[in-house]
Short mmCIF file of C-alpha atoms in Angstrom, two decimals:
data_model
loop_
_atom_site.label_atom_id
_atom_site.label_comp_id
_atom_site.label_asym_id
_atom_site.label_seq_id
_atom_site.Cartn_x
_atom_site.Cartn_y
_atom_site.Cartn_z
CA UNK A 1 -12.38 30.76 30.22
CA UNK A 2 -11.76 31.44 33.90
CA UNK A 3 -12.95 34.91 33.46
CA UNK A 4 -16.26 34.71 32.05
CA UNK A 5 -18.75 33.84 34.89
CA UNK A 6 -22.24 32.39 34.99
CA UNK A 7 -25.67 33.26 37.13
CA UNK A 8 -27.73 31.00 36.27
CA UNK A 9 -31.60 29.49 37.86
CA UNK A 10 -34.85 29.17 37.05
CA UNK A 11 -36.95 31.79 35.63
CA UNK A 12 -37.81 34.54 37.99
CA UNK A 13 -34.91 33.98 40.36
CA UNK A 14 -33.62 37.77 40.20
CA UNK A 15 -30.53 36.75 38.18
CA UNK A 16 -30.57 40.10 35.73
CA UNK A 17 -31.69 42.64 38.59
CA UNK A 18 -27.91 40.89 39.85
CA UNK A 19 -25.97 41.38 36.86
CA UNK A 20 -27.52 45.15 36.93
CA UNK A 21 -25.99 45.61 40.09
CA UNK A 22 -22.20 44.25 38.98
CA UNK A 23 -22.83 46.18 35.73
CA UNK A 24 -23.41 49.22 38.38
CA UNK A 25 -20.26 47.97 39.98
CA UNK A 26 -18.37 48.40 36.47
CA UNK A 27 -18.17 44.63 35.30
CA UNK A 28 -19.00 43.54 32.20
CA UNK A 29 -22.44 41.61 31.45
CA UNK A 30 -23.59 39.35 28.61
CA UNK A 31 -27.14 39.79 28.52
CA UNK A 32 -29.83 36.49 28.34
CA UNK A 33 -29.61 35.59 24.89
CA UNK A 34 -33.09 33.06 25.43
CA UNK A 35 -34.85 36.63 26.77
CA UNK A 36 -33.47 38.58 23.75
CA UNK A 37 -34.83 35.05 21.66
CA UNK A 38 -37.95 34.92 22.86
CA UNK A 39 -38.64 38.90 21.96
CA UNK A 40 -37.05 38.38 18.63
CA UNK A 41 -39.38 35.54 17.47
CA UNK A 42 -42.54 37.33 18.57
CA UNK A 43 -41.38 40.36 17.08
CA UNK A 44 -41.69 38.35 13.49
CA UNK A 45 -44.10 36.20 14.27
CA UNK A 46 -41.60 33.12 14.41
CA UNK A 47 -42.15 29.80 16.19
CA UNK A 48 -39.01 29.01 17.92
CA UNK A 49 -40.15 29.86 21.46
CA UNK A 50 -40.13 27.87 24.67
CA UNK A 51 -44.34 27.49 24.09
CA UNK A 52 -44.55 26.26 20.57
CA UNK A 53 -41.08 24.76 19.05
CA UNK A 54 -39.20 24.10 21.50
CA UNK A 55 -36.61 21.90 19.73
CA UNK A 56 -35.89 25.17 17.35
CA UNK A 57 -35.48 27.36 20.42
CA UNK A 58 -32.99 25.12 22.17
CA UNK A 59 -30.83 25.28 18.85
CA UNK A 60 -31.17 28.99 18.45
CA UNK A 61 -30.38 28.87 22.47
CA UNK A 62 -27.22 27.46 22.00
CA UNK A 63 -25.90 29.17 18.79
CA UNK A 64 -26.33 32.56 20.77
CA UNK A 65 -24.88 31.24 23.78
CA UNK A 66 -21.84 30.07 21.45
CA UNK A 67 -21.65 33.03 19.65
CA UNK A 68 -21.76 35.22 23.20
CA UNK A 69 -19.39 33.28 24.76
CA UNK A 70 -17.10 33.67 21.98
CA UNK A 71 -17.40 37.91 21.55
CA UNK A 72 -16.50 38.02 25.20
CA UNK A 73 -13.81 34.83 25.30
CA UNK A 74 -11.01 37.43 24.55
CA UNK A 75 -11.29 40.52 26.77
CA UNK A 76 -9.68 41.37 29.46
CA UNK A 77 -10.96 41.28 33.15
CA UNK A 78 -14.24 39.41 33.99
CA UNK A 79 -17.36 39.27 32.26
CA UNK A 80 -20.69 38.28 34.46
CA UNK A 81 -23.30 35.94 32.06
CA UNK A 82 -26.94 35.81 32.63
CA UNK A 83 -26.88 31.87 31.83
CA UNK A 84 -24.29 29.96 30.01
CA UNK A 85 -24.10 27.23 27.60
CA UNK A 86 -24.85 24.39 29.90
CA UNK A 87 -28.48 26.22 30.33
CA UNK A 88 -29.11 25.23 27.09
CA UNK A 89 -28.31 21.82 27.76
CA UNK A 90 -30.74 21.85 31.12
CA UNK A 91 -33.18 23.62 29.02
CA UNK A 92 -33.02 20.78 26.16
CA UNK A 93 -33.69 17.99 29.19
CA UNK A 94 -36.46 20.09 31.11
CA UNK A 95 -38.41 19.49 27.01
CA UNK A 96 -36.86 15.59 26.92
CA UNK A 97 -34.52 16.55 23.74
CA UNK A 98 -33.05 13.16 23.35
CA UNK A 99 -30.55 13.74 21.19
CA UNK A 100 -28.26 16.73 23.65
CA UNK A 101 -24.75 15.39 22.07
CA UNK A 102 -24.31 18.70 20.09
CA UNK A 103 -25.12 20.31 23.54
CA UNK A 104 -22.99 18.11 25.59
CA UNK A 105 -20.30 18.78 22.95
CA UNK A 106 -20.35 22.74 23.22
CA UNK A 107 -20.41 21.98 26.94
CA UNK A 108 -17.19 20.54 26.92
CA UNK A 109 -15.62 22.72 24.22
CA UNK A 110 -16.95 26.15 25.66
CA UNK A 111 -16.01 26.32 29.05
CA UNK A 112 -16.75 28.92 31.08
CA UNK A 113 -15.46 29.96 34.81
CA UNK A 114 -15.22 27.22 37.08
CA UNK A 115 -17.72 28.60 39.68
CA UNK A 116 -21.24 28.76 38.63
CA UNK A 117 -23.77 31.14 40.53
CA UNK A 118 -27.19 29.95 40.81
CA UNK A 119 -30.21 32.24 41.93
CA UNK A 120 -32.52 29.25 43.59
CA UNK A 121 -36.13 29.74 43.01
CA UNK A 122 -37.84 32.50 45.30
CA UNK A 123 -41.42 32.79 45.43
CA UNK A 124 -41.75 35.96 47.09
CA UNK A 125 -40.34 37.77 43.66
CA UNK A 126 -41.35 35.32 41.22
CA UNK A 127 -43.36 37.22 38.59
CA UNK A 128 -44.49 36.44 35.02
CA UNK A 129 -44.78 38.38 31.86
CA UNK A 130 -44.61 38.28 28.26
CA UNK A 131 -41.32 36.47 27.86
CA UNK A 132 -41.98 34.78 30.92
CA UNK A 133 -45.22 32.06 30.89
CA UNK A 134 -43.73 28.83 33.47
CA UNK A 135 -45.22 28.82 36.52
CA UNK A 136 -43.31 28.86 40.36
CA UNK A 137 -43.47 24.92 39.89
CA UNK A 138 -41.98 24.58 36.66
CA UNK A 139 -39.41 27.20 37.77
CA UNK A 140 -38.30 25.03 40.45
CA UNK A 141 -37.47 22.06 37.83
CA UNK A 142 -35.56 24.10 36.01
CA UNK A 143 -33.44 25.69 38.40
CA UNK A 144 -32.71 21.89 39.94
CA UNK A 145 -32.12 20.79 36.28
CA UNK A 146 -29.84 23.47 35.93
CA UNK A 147 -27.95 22.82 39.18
CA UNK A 148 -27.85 19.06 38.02
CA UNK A 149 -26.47 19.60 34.51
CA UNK A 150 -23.68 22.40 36.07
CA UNK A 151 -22.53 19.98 38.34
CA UNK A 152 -22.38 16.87 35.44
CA UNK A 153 -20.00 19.30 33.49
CA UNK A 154 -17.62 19.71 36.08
CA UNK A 155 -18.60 23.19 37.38
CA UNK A 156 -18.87 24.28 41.13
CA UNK A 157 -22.34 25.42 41.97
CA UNK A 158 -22.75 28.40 44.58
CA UNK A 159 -26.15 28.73 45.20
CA UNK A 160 -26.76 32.82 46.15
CA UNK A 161 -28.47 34.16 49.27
CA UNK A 162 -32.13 35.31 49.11
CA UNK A 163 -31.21 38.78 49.73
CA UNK A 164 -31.14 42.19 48.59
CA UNK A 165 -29.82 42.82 44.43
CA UNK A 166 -27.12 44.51 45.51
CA UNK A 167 -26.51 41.97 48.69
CA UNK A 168 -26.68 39.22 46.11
CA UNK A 169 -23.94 40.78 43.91
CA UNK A 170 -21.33 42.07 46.68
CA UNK A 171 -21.89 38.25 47.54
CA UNK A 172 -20.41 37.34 43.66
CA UNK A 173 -17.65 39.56 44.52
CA UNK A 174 -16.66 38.74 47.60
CA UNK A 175 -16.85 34.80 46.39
CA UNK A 176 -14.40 35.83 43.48
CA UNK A 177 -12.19 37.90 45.10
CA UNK A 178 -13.06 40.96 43.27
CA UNK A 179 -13.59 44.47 43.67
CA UNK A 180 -16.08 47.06 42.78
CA UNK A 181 -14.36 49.19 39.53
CA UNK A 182 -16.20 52.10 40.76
CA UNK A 183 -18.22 53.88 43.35
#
């Protein structure tokens, strides 16, 4: 849908402290259904988590990212996503999933803007915490994964400035053409 937008990148890249800004702005934001995930399982003790079963997580991964994309496919005006359904596919390859067809599939059938924003890794605000266990390194193969696997499904990748929150976002805008909705 060519109003439901991506920021996507590694872990740690600043990508929700951007989509707080544009929600400031008065856009719309789908929040990171792996973060919401990764809280859930703990929360009952379950295993599906990027450190233990990683094949479960991907598959929970994309079934929220399916289901998200789908409760915001129909409104009006933009809506800003922190990740999109391809994530799931560059998350699947980062753990060597061999079998990514049912990704590749809801890749193709889920389509989301055709500019994809990607927060490239930043040291100087990387930080880890409870949801958050990868180190800088591993956050730099993921956000070049991700960039990889955007590109293979046909999207344009604009990588964001290292810059302020609210720099970053105005960027978005001013990419898309948009707007603020209010002061």
């Amino acid at each position: 849908m060519s109003n439901l937008f991506v920021i996507s990148g590694g872990p740690g890249s600043g990508k929700t402290t951007v989509l707080a800004h544009l929600h400031e702005f008065g856009f719309r934001v789908a929040p990171e259904v792996a973060r919401e995930i990764i809280q859930e399982q703990v929360r009952l003790s379950g295993t599906a988590l990027p450190w233990s079963d990683r094949v479960a997580y991907t598959r929970l991964m994309l079934e929220r990212s399916i289901e998200s994309y789908l409760a915001h496919a129909l409104e009006p005006g933009p809506t800003f996503f922190d990740r999109g359904i391809p994530d799931t596919l560059g998350s699947a390859r980062l753990i060597g999933l061999t079998d990514d067809a049912f990704i590749q599939h809801a890749c193709r059938r889920h389509r989301h803007a055709p500019v994809v924003f990607l927060a490239p890794p930043w040291e100087e605000i990387y930080k880890t915490d409870n949801e958050r266990k990868r180190d800088f390194a591993e956050a730099q193969r993921t956000s070049k994964q991700l960039a990889d696997v955007y590109r293979e499904c046909g999207y344009e990748v604009i990588e964001l400035p290292k810059t302020t929150p609210a720099a970053r976002a105005n960027f978005i805008l001013q990419q898309l053409h948009l707007d603020r909705r209010t002061s």
